[in-house]
Amino acid sequence: MASYADKTFTPPELIRNFCIIAHIDHGKSTLADRMLQLTGVVEERAMRAQYLDRMDIERERGITIKAQNVRLPWKVAQEDGSVVEHVLHLIDTPGHVDFTYEVSRALEACEGAILLVDAAQGIEAQTLANLYLALEKDLTIIPVLNKIDLPAADPDRYAKEIAHIVGCEPEDVLRVSAKTGMGVRELLDEAVLRVPAPVGDSDAPLRAMIFDSVYDTYRGVVTYIRVVDGKVTPRERIKMMSTGTTHELLEVGIVSPDPKSSVGLGVGEVGYLITGVKDVRQSKVGDTITSQRHGATEALTGYREPRPMVYSGLYPVDGSDYPELRDALDKLQLNDAALTYEPETSAALGFGFRCGYLGLLHLEITRDRLEREAGLDLISTAPNVVYRVVQDDGNELTVTNPSDWPEGKVAEIHEPVVKVTVLAPSEYIGTIMELCQKRRGQLGGMDYLSESRVELRYTMPLAEIIFDFFDALKSRTRGYASLDYEEAGEQVSDLVKVDILLQGEAVDAFSAIRHKDSAYAYGTTMASKLRELIPRQQFEVPIQAAIGARIIARENIRAIRKDVLAKCYGGDITRKRKLLEKQKEGKKRMKTIGRVEVPQEAFVAALSTDAAGDAGKVKK
């Protein structure tokens, strides 16, 4: 294999860059495994399932979180009997809606995409979303039906469905079984035939796009690039066009599937660079790399910055871990460009960060990775979305946290809305429509993809989706429905801030922004939950839910009473009454000066159960 790595500057006409896109659990990673075996880059004894999924979380959950690229050699027989060796650059992408940004970055490094569809389930919502992303980038689409060996597979029916959407003939849809390897050899031949070769000027100044990067404890930042023009070789000095910083290249190489150093990368090639830089901010995804001397003047078109859909606070259980959390977030952001964060403080939880995520699964995976990779214990607050509040005096505020909610009168509140696409069997139309209307959804359209499958399009507030919408949808459709959503601006809504008061004092960590119709339900639920979680004090503690000055729900935590009558056996009733009155006075005085002790576990349980529970439901 060493000799293969040394064959650099492969002619662009022999290179094929493509990725695999599909809905979650349609067999992308299994297909990538078969391709690794067929091309011989992984020996049989070293082979394992989900070979390209490197993280423990990916292997445990059976989902792809990070897009992974690999270089494969593939010999193709020509009509004259000769054999030509091509270079295939394959990128295996995630399938879940929360990792769409990973997919969009992978598509920038490719000329073609294999659209993989499960022959037993057909096209699902995320399949369509990824297909539209690929079509926007003008990629060549190769439609493929996978799992044709399953007893429940119906390839003829789903081939017609795919042909209808992609605009090809049903016979053009390739049929493979990634598990058994049937049809994978023909698929690779078809990729060489159909995917166009990369186009670039090898004599022009170097221009390469950074499409991913990771942090290595020993080697610093490892940057993954796709060369568009020119060539890149070790020991030359390069310049990052957005920041203007310059570095010397210590190593240039390819991934096949393990990193192998090479003598350079030419037009159309995908590989990695190591500069020894430890500062994670100096390798920005979407940046253009050029030579320091006689470099390019015009940068490549970068990536659209991802807009966070869900915000949640992240706090260390031990306050002294705050610097470690900051460093861990810095390194994780290098690996996950869709994550955003800024420092914030909470009266109840101390110092932490307000983090922006693309969805609930993204939130849970991020927290899981931070806890594993950095060894931290974290609390994440209930997720919420971003609101734009217009006050009576015309001032505008962006509210990402309920504690930022303005005092005084509010003229208008704008909340984010999303376009929701639901694909399901047609017999479930009624129950899906009922659910969407209950969540303040407006029907935008409905199309039949075939006699038995329907696509419903709704416009809904994002806040209604981020909690348990996906779970409710799955349970109403026996798991057959699939969901995808994308941002669609904002709308004016009747929203209120619900405060939770303990002994008359608002606790900022428990506050939430809710629609007027669901505020009462949140208040009563939170009050009763806290009554169970907060231990009894020496005095009675009222738990109240309030909107402004109006109390909408109340629960009481009864006081712990010492038995002051224990020493008083026999005697006059007035003596007993005197002791009870004395105790009552003491309780009253304690209530005026006493503060309610809320244990850390109560915060964790009250704030994390909904968030983690719902995120857990999404991942299944």
Coordinates of C-alpha atoms in Angstrom, one line a residue:
M1 CA 0.0 0.0 0.0
A2 CA 2.9 2.3 0.6
S3 CA 3.6 2.5 -3.2
Y4 CA 0.0 3.5 -3.8
A5 CA 0.3 6.5 -1.4
D6 CA 3.4 7.7 -3.2
K7 CA 1.7 7.9 -6.6
T8 CA 0.8 11.6 -6.1
F9 CA -0.5 14.1 -8.6
T10 CA -2.9 11.6 -10.1
P11 CA -4.2 13.0 -13.4
P12 CA -7.6 14.7 -12.6
E13 CA -9.3 12.6 -15.3
L14 CA -8.6 9.5 -13.3
I15 CA -10.1 10.9 -10.0
R16 CA -13.7 10.5 -8.9
N17 CA -15.0 12.3 -5.8
F18 CA -18.3 11.2 -4.5
C19 CA -20.3 10.8 -1.3
I20 CA -23.0 8.5 0.0
I21 CA -26.2 10.3 1.1
A22 CA -29.3 8.7 2.7
H23 CA -31.8 8.7 5.5
I24 CA -30.6 7.3 8.9
D25 CA -30.2 3.5 9.0
H26 CA -30.4 2.9 5.2
G27 CA -27.0 1.3 5.1
K28 CA -24.5 4.0 4.2
S29 CA -21.7 2.8 6.6
T30 CA -22.3 -0.9 5.6
L31 CA -21.9 0.0 1.9
A32 CA -18.7 1.9 2.7
D33 CA -17.4 -1.2 4.5
R34 CA -18.0 -3.3 1.4
M35 CA -16.2 -0.7 -0.8
L36 CA -13.2 -0.8 1.6
Q37 CA -13.1 -4.6 1.3
L38 CA -13.6 -4.7 -2.5
T39 CA -10.8 -2.1 -3.2
G40 CA -8.5 -3.9 -0.8
V41 CA -7.5 -0.9 1.4
V42 CA -8.5 -2.9 4.5
E43 CA -7.3 -6.5 5.0
E44 CA -9.9 -9.1 5.9
R45 CA -8.4 -9.7 9.4
A46 CA -8.5 -5.9 10.2
M47 CA -12.1 -5.5 9.0
R48 CA -14.9 -4.6 11.4
A49 CA -18.4 -3.4 11.0
Q50 CA -18.9 0.4 10.6
Y51 CA -15.1 0.7 9.9
L52 CA -15.2 4.5 9.2
D53 CA -17.2 5.3 12.3
R54 CA -14.3 6.1 14.7
M55 CA -16.1 7.4 17.8
D56 CA -17.4 5.1 20.6
I57 CA -20.8 6.9 20.5
E58 CA -21.2 6.2 16.8
R59 CA -20.6 2.5 17.3
E60 CA -22.8 2.3 20.4
R61 CA -25.8 4.0 18.8
G62 CA -25.2 2.6 15.3
I63 CA -25.4 6.1 13.7
T64 CA -22.8 8.2 11.8
I65 CA -22.1 11.6 13.5
K66 CA -19.0 12.7 11.6
A67 CA -18.5 12.6 7.8
Q68 CA -15.4 10.5 7.0
N69 CA -13.3 10.5 3.8
V70 CA -11.3 7.7 2.4
R71 CA -9.2 7.2 -0.8
L72 CA -9.8 4.0 -2.7
P73 CA -7.9 2.5 -5.8
W74 CA -10.2 0.9 -8.4
K75 CA -9.2 -0.8 -11.6
V76 CA -11.6 -0.5 -14.5
A77 CA -11.3 -2.7 -17.7
Q78 CA -11.3 -0.7 -20.9
E79 CA -12.9 -1.8 -24.3
D80 CA -9.5 -2.5 -25.7
G81 CA -8.8 -5.0 -22.9
S82 CA -6.4 -2.7 -21.0
V83 CA -6.9 -1.9 -17.3
V84 CA -6.8 1.6 -15.9
E85 CA -6.5 2.3 -12.2
H86 CA -8.7 5.1 -11.0
V87 CA -8.6 6.9 -7.6
L88 CA -12.0 7.1 -5.8
H89 CA -12.5 9.6 -3.0
L90 CA -15.4 8.4 -0.9
I91 CA -17.1 10.5 1.9
D92 CA -19.5 8.6 4.2
T93 CA -22.0 11.1 5.6
P94 CA -24.4 11.2 8.5
G95 CA -28.1 10.6 7.9
H96 CA -29.8 12.4 10.8
V97 CA -31.4 15.8 10.3
D98 CA -29.3 17.3 13.1
F99 CA -26.1 16.7 11.1
T100 CA -27.2 18.2 7.8
Y101 CA -24.3 20.7 8.0
E102 CA -21.8 17.8 7.9
V103 CA -23.5 16.6 4.7
S104 CA -23.5 20.0 3.0
R105 CA -19.8 20.4 3.7
A106 CA -19.1 16.9 2.3
L107 CA -21.0 17.7 -0.9
E108 CA -18.7 20.7 -1.6
A109 CA -15.8 18.3 -1.9
C110 CA -17.6 16.1 -4.4
E111 CA -18.8 15.9 -8.0
G112 CA -21.2 13.1 -7.5
A113 CA -23.5 11.5 -4.9
I114 CA -24.8 8.0 -4.4
L115 CA -28.4 8.3 -3.2
L116 CA -29.0 5.3 -1.1
V117 CA -32.6 4.1 -0.4
D118 CA -33.7 1.1 1.7
A119 CA -35.6 -1.3 -0.6
A120 CA -37.9 -2.2 2.3
Q121 CA -38.8 1.3 3.5
G122 CA -38.5 3.5 0.4
I123 CA -37.7 7.2 0.3
E124 CA -37.9 9.1 3.6
A125 CA -37.8 12.7 4.6
Q126 CA -34.1 13.0 5.2
T127 CA -33.4 11.2 1.8
L128 CA -35.3 14.0 0.1
A129 CA -33.6 16.8 2.1
N130 CA -30.1 15.4 1.2
L131 CA -31.1 14.9 -2.4
Y132 CA -32.2 18.6 -2.7
L133 CA -28.9 19.6 -1.1
A134 CA -27.0 17.6 -3.7
L135 CA -29.1 19.0 -6.6
E136 CA -28.4 22.5 -5.4
K137 CA -24.7 21.9 -5.8
D138 CA -25.2 20.4 -9.4
L139 CA -23.9 17.0 -8.4
T140 CA -24.4 13.9 -10.5
I141 CA -26.9 11.6 -8.7
I142 CA -26.6 7.8 -8.8
P143 CA -29.8 6.4 -7.4
V144 CA -29.3 3.0 -5.6
L145 CA -31.7 0.6 -3.8
N146 CA -30.0 -1.1 -0.9
K147 CA -31.1 -4.2 1.2
I148 CA -32.6 -6.0 -1.8
D149 CA -31.8 -9.3 0.0
L150 CA -34.4 -8.6 2.7
P151 CA -37.7 -10.6 2.6
A152 CA -39.7 -7.4 3.0
A153 CA -37.9 -5.6 0.1
D154 CA -40.0 -4.4 -2.8
P155 CA -37.4 -3.0 -5.2
D156 CA -39.7 -2.6 -8.3
R157 CA -42.1 -0.4 -6.4
Y158 CA -39.4 1.8 -4.8
A159 CA -37.4 2.0 -8.1
K160 CA -40.5 3.7 -9.7
E161 CA -40.7 6.1 -6.7
I162 CA -37.1 7.1 -7.0
A163 CA -37.3 7.4 -10.7
H164 CA -40.3 9.7 -10.3
I165 CA -38.3 12.0 -8.0
V166 CA -34.9 12.0 -9.6
G167 CA -36.2 12.1 -13.1
C168 CA -34.7 8.9 -14.5
E169 CA -36.1 5.5 -15.7
P170 CA -36.7 2.7 -13.1
E171 CA -34.2 0.5 -14.9
D172 CA -31.5 3.1 -14.2
V173 CA -31.8 2.6 -10.4
L174 CA -29.0 0.3 -9.3
R175 CA -29.8 -2.5 -6.9
V176 CA -27.3 -3.6 -4.3
S177 CA -27.1 -5.5 -1.0
A178 CA -24.4 -3.8 1.1
K179 CA -24.6 -6.6 3.6
T180 CA -23.8 -9.4 1.2
G181 CA -21.8 -7.3 -1.3
M182 CA -24.2 -8.1 -4.2
G183 CA -24.0 -5.3 -6.9
V184 CA -21.3 -3.2 -5.1
R185 CA -18.7 -4.0 -7.8
E186 CA -21.1 -2.8 -10.5
L187 CA -21.9 0.3 -8.4
L188 CA -18.2 1.3 -8.3
D189 CA -17.9 0.8 -12.1
E190 CA -21.0 3.0 -12.5
A191 CA -19.5 5.7 -10.3
V192 CA -16.3 5.8 -12.5
L193 CA -18.6 6.0 -15.6
R194 CA -21.1 8.5 -14.4
V195 CA -19.3 10.9 -11.9
P196 CA -17.5 13.6 -13.8
A197 CA -13.7 14.1 -13.2
P198 CA -12.7 17.2 -11.1
V199 CA -11.9 20.3 -13.1
G200 CA -9.0 22.6 -12.1
D201 CA -5.9 24.4 -13.3
S202 CA -2.7 22.5 -12.2
D203 CA -0.5 25.4 -13.2
A204 CA -2.4 28.1 -11.3
P205 CA -1.6 29.2 -7.8
L206 CA -2.7 26.8 -5.1
R207 CA -6.3 27.0 -3.9
A208 CA -7.6 24.3 -1.6
M209 CA -10.8 24.2 0.5
I210 CA -10.9 23.2 4.1
F211 CA -13.9 20.9 4.5
D212 CA -13.1 19.4 7.9
S213 CA -10.5 19.4 10.7
V214 CA -9.8 17.5 13.9
Y215 CA -7.6 18.1 17.0
D216 CA -4.9 15.6 17.7
T217 CA -3.2 15.8 21.2
Y218 CA 0.2 15.1 19.9
R219 CA 0.2 16.6 16.4
G220 CA -2.1 19.6 16.8
V221 CA -4.7 20.5 14.3
V222 CA -5.2 18.1 11.4
T223 CA -6.9 19.8 8.4
Y224 CA -8.7 18.0 5.7
I225 CA -8.7 19.7 2.3
R226 CA -9.8 19.3 -1.3
V227 CA -7.4 20.8 -3.8
V228 CA -9.2 22.9 -6.5
D229 CA -6.2 24.5 -8.3
G230 CA -2.4 24.0 -8.2
K231 CA -0.7 21.6 -5.9
V232 CA 0.4 21.4 -2.3
T233 CA 3.7 19.8 -1.1
P234 CA 5.4 19.4 2.3
R235 CA 7.8 22.0 3.7
E236 CA 6.2 24.8 1.6
R237 CA 4.7 27.8 3.5
I238 CA 0.9 28.2 3.1
K239 CA -1.5 31.1 4.0
M240 CA -5.0 30.9 5.3
M241 CA -6.9 33.5 3.2
S242 CA -9.6 34.5 5.8
T243 CA -7.1 35.1 8.7
G244 CA -3.9 35.9 6.7
T245 CA -1.9 33.6 9.0
T246 CA 1.0 31.6 7.5
H247 CA 2.3 28.1 8.4
E248 CA 4.9 25.7 7.3
L249 CA 3.5 22.3 6.2
L250 CA 5.1 19.5 8.2
E251 CA 3.1 16.7 6.5
V252 CA 0.8 16.2 3.6
G253 CA -1.0 13.0 3.1
I254 CA -4.0 10.9 2.1
V255 CA -6.5 8.9 4.1
S256 CA -6.7 5.3 2.8
P257 CA -8.4 4.6 5.3
D258 CA -5.6 5.3 7.8
P259 CA -3.5 8.5 7.3
K260 CA -0.5 8.0 5.0
S261 CA 2.0 10.7 4.2
S262 CA 2.6 11.5 0.5
V263 CA 4.8 13.8 -1.5
G264 CA 1.9 16.1 -2.2
L265 CA -1.7 16.6 -3.5
G266 CA -2.7 17.7 -7.0
V267 CA -5.9 19.0 -8.6
G268 CA -9.0 17.3 -7.5
E269 CA -7.3 15.3 -4.7
V270 CA -8.6 15.0 -1.2
G271 CA -6.2 14.6 1.8
Y272 CA -4.9 16.2 5.0
L273 CA -2.3 18.7 6.1
I274 CA -0.5 19.0 9.4
T275 CA 1.2 22.3 10.4
G276 CA 1.9 21.6 14.1
V277 CA -0.4 24.5 15.1
K278 CA -2.1 23.9 18.4
D279 CA -4.4 27.0 18.3
V280 CA -7.7 25.5 17.1
R281 CA -9.0 28.9 15.9
Q282 CA -6.5 29.0 13.1
S283 CA -8.1 26.3 11.0
K284 CA -11.6 27.4 10.0
V285 CA -13.8 25.1 8.1
G286 CA -14.7 26.7 4.7
D287 CA -11.4 28.7 4.6
T288 CA -9.2 28.7 1.4
I289 CA -5.6 27.7 1.6
T290 CA -3.0 29.1 -0.8
S291 CA 0.8 29.5 -1.1
Q292 CA 2.5 32.3 0.9
R293 CA 4.5 33.3 -2.2
H294 CA 2.7 34.0 -5.5
G295 CA -0.5 32.8 -3.9
A296 CA -4.1 33.1 -5.2
T297 CA -5.9 36.5 -4.8
E298 CA -9.5 35.2 -5.0
A299 CA -10.7 32.8 -2.3
L300 CA -13.1 29.9 -3.0
T301 CA -16.7 30.2 -2.1
G302 CA -16.9 29.1 1.6
Y303 CA -19.8 27.4 3.4
R304 CA -23.0 29.1 4.6
E305 CA -22.6 29.6 8.4
P306 CA -25.0 27.2 10.1
R307 CA -27.8 28.8 12.2
P308 CA -28.4 27.2 15.5
M309 CA -31.9 26.0 15.9
V310 CA -31.9 25.1 19.6
Y311 CA -30.2 26.8 22.6
S312 CA -29.3 25.3 25.9
G313 CA -27.1 26.2 28.8
L314 CA -24.2 23.9 29.7
Y315 CA -22.7 24.1 33.2
P316 CA -20.0 22.1 35.0
V317 CA -21.4 20.4 38.1
D318 CA -18.1 21.4 39.8
G319 CA -17.5 25.1 39.2
S320 CA -13.7 24.7 39.2
D321 CA -14.1 22.7 35.9
Y322 CA -15.1 25.9 34.0
P323 CA -11.7 26.4 32.3
E324 CA -11.6 22.7 31.2
L325 CA -15.1 23.0 29.7
R326 CA -14.0 26.1 27.7
D327 CA -11.0 24.2 26.3
A328 CA -13.1 21.1 25.6
L329 CA -15.6 23.3 23.7
D330 CA -12.8 24.9 21.7
K331 CA -11.5 21.6 20.5
L332 CA -15.0 20.1 19.9
Q333 CA -16.0 23.1 17.7
L334 CA -13.0 22.4 15.5
N335 CA -14.4 18.9 14.9
D336 CA -18.1 20.1 14.8
A337 CA -18.4 23.4 13.0
A338 CA -22.1 23.6 13.6
L339 CA -21.7 24.1 17.4
T340 CA -21.7 27.7 18.7
Y341 CA -21.2 28.9 22.3
E342 CA -20.8 32.0 24.4
P343 CA -20.2 32.4 28.2
E344 CA -23.1 33.0 30.5
T345 CA -23.8 33.0 34.3
S346 CA -26.7 31.8 36.3
A347 CA -27.5 32.7 39.8
A348 CA -28.4 29.1 40.5
L349 CA -25.8 27.2 38.5
G350 CA -22.8 29.5 38.4
F351 CA -20.5 30.0 35.3
G352 CA -21.3 28.1 32.1
F353 CA -21.9 28.5 28.4
R354 CA -24.9 29.2 26.3
C355 CA -24.6 26.7 23.4
G356 CA -26.4 26.7 20.0
Y357 CA -27.2 23.3 18.4
L358 CA -28.9 22.2 15.2
G359 CA -31.3 19.9 17.1
L360 CA -31.9 17.8 20.2
L361 CA -29.8 14.9 19.0
H362 CA -27.0 17.3 18.3
L363 CA -27.4 18.6 21.9
E364 CA -27.2 15.2 23.4
I365 CA -24.3 14.0 21.3
T366 CA -22.3 17.2 22.1
R367 CA -22.9 16.8 25.9
D368 CA -22.0 13.1 25.7
R369 CA -18.8 13.8 23.8
L370 CA -17.7 16.5 26.2
E371 CA -18.3 14.2 29.2
R372 CA -16.4 11.3 27.6
E373 CA -13.6 13.1 25.8
A374 CA -12.9 15.7 28.5
G375 CA -14.0 13.7 31.6
L376 CA -16.5 16.4 32.7
D377 CA -19.7 16.2 34.7
L378 CA -22.2 18.6 33.1
I379 CA -25.7 19.9 33.6
S380 CA -27.7 21.1 30.5
T381 CA -30.7 23.3 31.0
A382 CA -34.0 22.8 29.2
P383 CA -33.6 23.7 25.5
N384 CA -35.2 26.8 24.0
V385 CA -35.2 28.7 20.7
V386 CA -34.3 32.3 19.9
Y387 CA -36.9 35.0 20.1
R388 CA -36.9 38.6 18.8
V389 CA -38.8 40.9 21.1
V390 CA -39.9 44.4 20.1
Q391 CA -40.7 46.6 23.1
D392 CA -43.2 49.5 23.3
D393 CA -40.5 52.1 22.9
G394 CA -39.3 50.4 19.6
N395 CA -36.2 48.7 21.1
E396 CA -35.5 45.3 19.7
L397 CA -33.9 42.5 21.8
T398 CA -32.7 39.0 20.8
V399 CA -33.6 36.6 23.6
T400 CA -31.8 33.2 23.7
N401 CA -32.3 32.7 27.5
P402 CA -35.5 33.3 29.5
S403 CA -33.5 35.4 32.0
D404 CA -32.9 38.0 29.2
W405 CA -36.6 38.6 28.8
P406 CA -37.3 42.3 29.1
E407 CA -39.1 43.9 32.0
G408 CA -42.1 46.1 31.1
K409 CA -44.4 46.1 28.2
V410 CA -43.8 44.2 25.0
A411 CA -45.3 45.2 21.6
E412 CA -44.5 42.1 19.5
I413 CA -42.7 38.8 20.0
H414 CA -41.3 37.0 16.9
E415 CA -40.5 33.3 17.1
P416 CA -38.7 31.1 14.6
V417 CA -40.8 28.9 12.3
V418 CA -39.7 25.9 10.3
K419 CA -40.9 24.1 7.2
V420 CA -41.7 20.6 8.2
T421 CA -41.8 17.6 5.7
V422 CA -43.5 14.4 6.9
L423 CA -43.4 11.3 4.8
A424 CA -45.7 8.5 5.9
P425 CA -48.1 5.8 4.7
S426 CA -51.4 7.4 3.5
E427 CA -53.5 5.6 6.2
Y428 CA -52.0 7.9 8.9
I429 CA -52.9 11.2 7.3
G430 CA -55.7 12.0 9.8
T431 CA -53.7 11.4 12.9
I432 CA -50.6 13.3 11.6
M433 CA -52.8 16.4 10.6
E434 CA -54.4 16.3 14.1
L435 CA -50.9 16.3 15.8
C436 CA -49.6 19.2 13.6
Q437 CA -52.7 21.4 14.2
K438 CA -52.4 20.8 17.9
R439 CA -48.8 22.1 17.7
R440 CA -49.9 25.3 15.9
G441 CA -49.0 24.0 12.4
Q442 CA -50.3 25.4 9.1
L443 CA -50.7 23.0 6.2
G444 CA -48.6 24.1 3.2
G445 CA -49.4 21.2 0.8
M446 CA -49.7 17.5 0.4
D447 CA -48.4 15.2 -2.4
Y448 CA -48.8 11.5 -3.1
L449 CA -45.4 9.9 -4.0
S450 CA -47.2 6.7 -4.8
E451 CA -50.6 5.1 -4.0
S452 CA -49.6 4.3 -0.5
R453 CA -47.1 7.0 0.5
V454 CA -47.8 10.7 1.1
E455 CA -45.7 13.8 1.7
L456 CA -47.2 16.4 4.1
R457 CA -45.7 19.9 4.3
Y458 CA -46.4 22.1 7.3
T459 CA -45.2 25.5 8.6
M460 CA -44.7 25.2 12.4
P461 CA -43.1 27.1 15.3
L462 CA -39.7 25.6 16.0
A463 CA -40.4 25.6 19.8
E464 CA -43.2 23.1 19.2
I465 CA -40.9 20.6 17.4
I466 CA -37.8 20.6 19.7
F467 CA -39.5 18.8 22.6
D468 CA -41.4 15.6 21.9
F469 CA -42.9 16.2 18.5
F470 CA -40.8 13.5 16.8
D471 CA -41.7 11.0 19.5
A472 CA -45.4 11.7 19.2
L473 CA -45.3 11.4 15.4
K474 CA -43.5 8.0 15.6
S475 CA -46.0 6.6 18.2
R476 CA -49.1 7.8 16.1
T477 CA -47.7 6.2 12.9
R478 CA -46.3 3.0 14.5
G479 CA -42.8 4.2 13.6
Y480 CA -43.4 4.5 9.8
A481 CA -43.4 8.4 9.5
S482 CA -40.1 10.2 8.9
L483 CA -39.5 13.9 9.6
D484 CA -37.3 16.6 8.2
Y485 CA -37.4 20.4 8.8
E486 CA -35.6 23.5 7.7
E487 CA -35.8 27.1 8.9
A488 CA -38.4 29.4 7.3
G489 CA -38.1 32.8 8.9
E490 CA -40.3 33.9 11.9
Q491 CA -43.8 34.8 12.9
V492 CA -45.5 37.0 15.5
S493 CA -46.8 34.9 18.4
D494 CA -48.6 35.3 21.7
L495 CA -45.8 34.2 24.1
V496 CA -45.2 34.7 27.8
K497 CA -42.4 34.2 30.3
V498 CA -43.3 31.7 33.0
D499 CA -41.3 32.3 36.2
I500 CA -41.0 29.7 39.0
L501 CA -40.9 31.4 42.5
L502 CA -39.5 29.7 45.6
Q503 CA -40.7 31.6 48.7
G504 CA -41.5 34.6 46.5
E505 CA -38.0 34.7 44.7
A506 CA -37.7 33.8 41.0
V507 CA -35.2 31.1 40.2
D508 CA -33.8 32.0 36.8
A509 CA -32.8 28.4 35.9
F510 CA -36.4 27.2 36.0
S511 CA -37.9 30.1 33.9
A512 CA -39.3 29.3 30.5
I513 CA -40.9 31.0 27.5
R514 CA -44.1 29.4 26.5
H515 CA -47.1 30.1 24.2
K516 CA -50.0 31.6 26.2
D517 CA -52.1 28.4 25.8
S518 CA -49.5 26.1 27.2
A519 CA -48.1 28.3 29.9
Y520 CA -50.5 27.0 32.6
A521 CA -49.6 23.4 31.9
Y522 CA -45.8 24.2 32.1
G523 CA -46.3 26.0 35.4
T524 CA -48.3 23.3 37.1
T525 CA -46.0 20.5 35.9
M526 CA -42.9 22.3 37.1
A527 CA -44.4 23.2 40.4
S528 CA -45.4 19.6 41.2
K529 CA -42.1 18.3 39.9
L530 CA -40.1 20.6 42.2
R531 CA -42.4 19.7 45.2
E532 CA -41.1 16.1 44.8
L533 CA -37.5 17.1 44.2
I534 CA -36.8 19.8 46.9
P535 CA -36.3 18.4 50.4
R536 CA -38.5 19.6 53.2
Q537 CA -37.1 22.6 55.1
Q538 CA -37.6 23.8 58.7
F539 CA -40.4 26.1 57.5
E540 CA -43.1 25.8 54.9
V541 CA -42.0 26.7 51.3
P542 CA -44.5 27.8 48.7
I543 CA -43.6 27.0 45.0
Q544 CA -45.4 29.3 42.6
A545 CA -45.6 29.6 38.9
A546 CA -46.2 33.2 37.7
I547 CA -46.7 35.2 34.5
G548 CA -45.6 38.7 35.4
A549 CA -47.3 39.5 38.7
R550 CA -50.1 36.9 38.2
I551 CA -49.7 33.5 40.0
I552 CA -51.0 30.6 37.8
A553 CA -50.0 27.6 39.9
R554 CA -49.0 26.8 43.5
E555 CA -47.6 23.9 45.5
N556 CA -46.5 23.8 49.1
I557 CA -43.6 21.9 50.6
R558 CA -44.6 21.2 54.2
A559 CA -42.3 22.1 57.0
I560 CA -40.4 19.5 59.0
R561 CA -41.8 19.7 62.5
K562 CA -39.8 18.8 65.6
D563 CA -42.0 17.0 68.2
V564 CA -41.8 19.7 70.9
L565 CA -44.5 17.9 72.9
A566 CA -42.3 14.8 73.4
K567 CA -41.0 16.0 76.8
C568 CA -44.5 17.1 77.9
Y569 CA -46.4 14.2 79.3
G570 CA -49.4 14.9 81.5
G571 CA -50.0 18.4 82.7
D572 CA -52.3 21.1 81.6
I573 CA -53.2 21.8 77.9
T574 CA -52.1 25.4 78.3
R575 CA -48.5 24.1 78.8
K576 CA -48.7 22.2 75.5
R577 CA -50.2 25.2 73.7
K578 CA -47.4 27.4 75.0
L579 CA -44.8 25.2 73.5
L580 CA -46.6 25.0 70.1
E581 CA -47.0 28.8 70.0
K582 CA -43.3 29.2 70.8
Q583 CA -42.4 26.8 67.9
K584 CA -44.8 28.6 65.6
E585 CA -43.1 32.0 66.3
G586 CA -39.7 30.4 65.6
K587 CA -40.9 29.0 62.3
K588 CA -42.4 32.4 61.3
R589 CA -39.1 34.2 62.1
M590 CA -37.1 31.5 60.3
K591 CA -39.3 32.0 57.2
T592 CA -38.5 35.7 57.0
I593 CA -34.7 35.1 57.2
G594 CA -34.4 31.5 55.9
R595 CA -33.4 30.7 52.3
V596 CA -34.6 27.6 50.5
E597 CA -31.9 25.1 49.9
V598 CA -32.2 23.5 46.5
P599 CA -29.8 20.6 46.1
Q600 CA -27.8 20.2 42.8
E601 CA -29.7 16.9 42.1
A602 CA -33.0 18.8 42.0
F603 CA -31.6 21.2 39.3
V604 CA -30.2 18.3 37.3
A605 CA -33.5 16.3 37.5
A606 CA -35.8 19.3 36.8
L607 CA -33.8 20.7 34.0
S608 CA -32.3 17.6 32.4
T609 CA -35.1 15.1 32.4
D610 CA -37.2 16.7 29.6
A611 CA -34.1 17.7 27.6
A612 CA -32.3 14.4 27.8
G613 CA -35.4 12.3 27.6
D614 CA -36.7 14.0 24.5
A615 CA -33.3 13.9 22.8
G616 CA -33.1 10.3 23.7
K617 CA -36.4 9.7 22.0
V618 CA -35.2 11.4 18.8
K619 CA -32.2 9.2 18.4
K620 CA -34.1 5.9 18.4

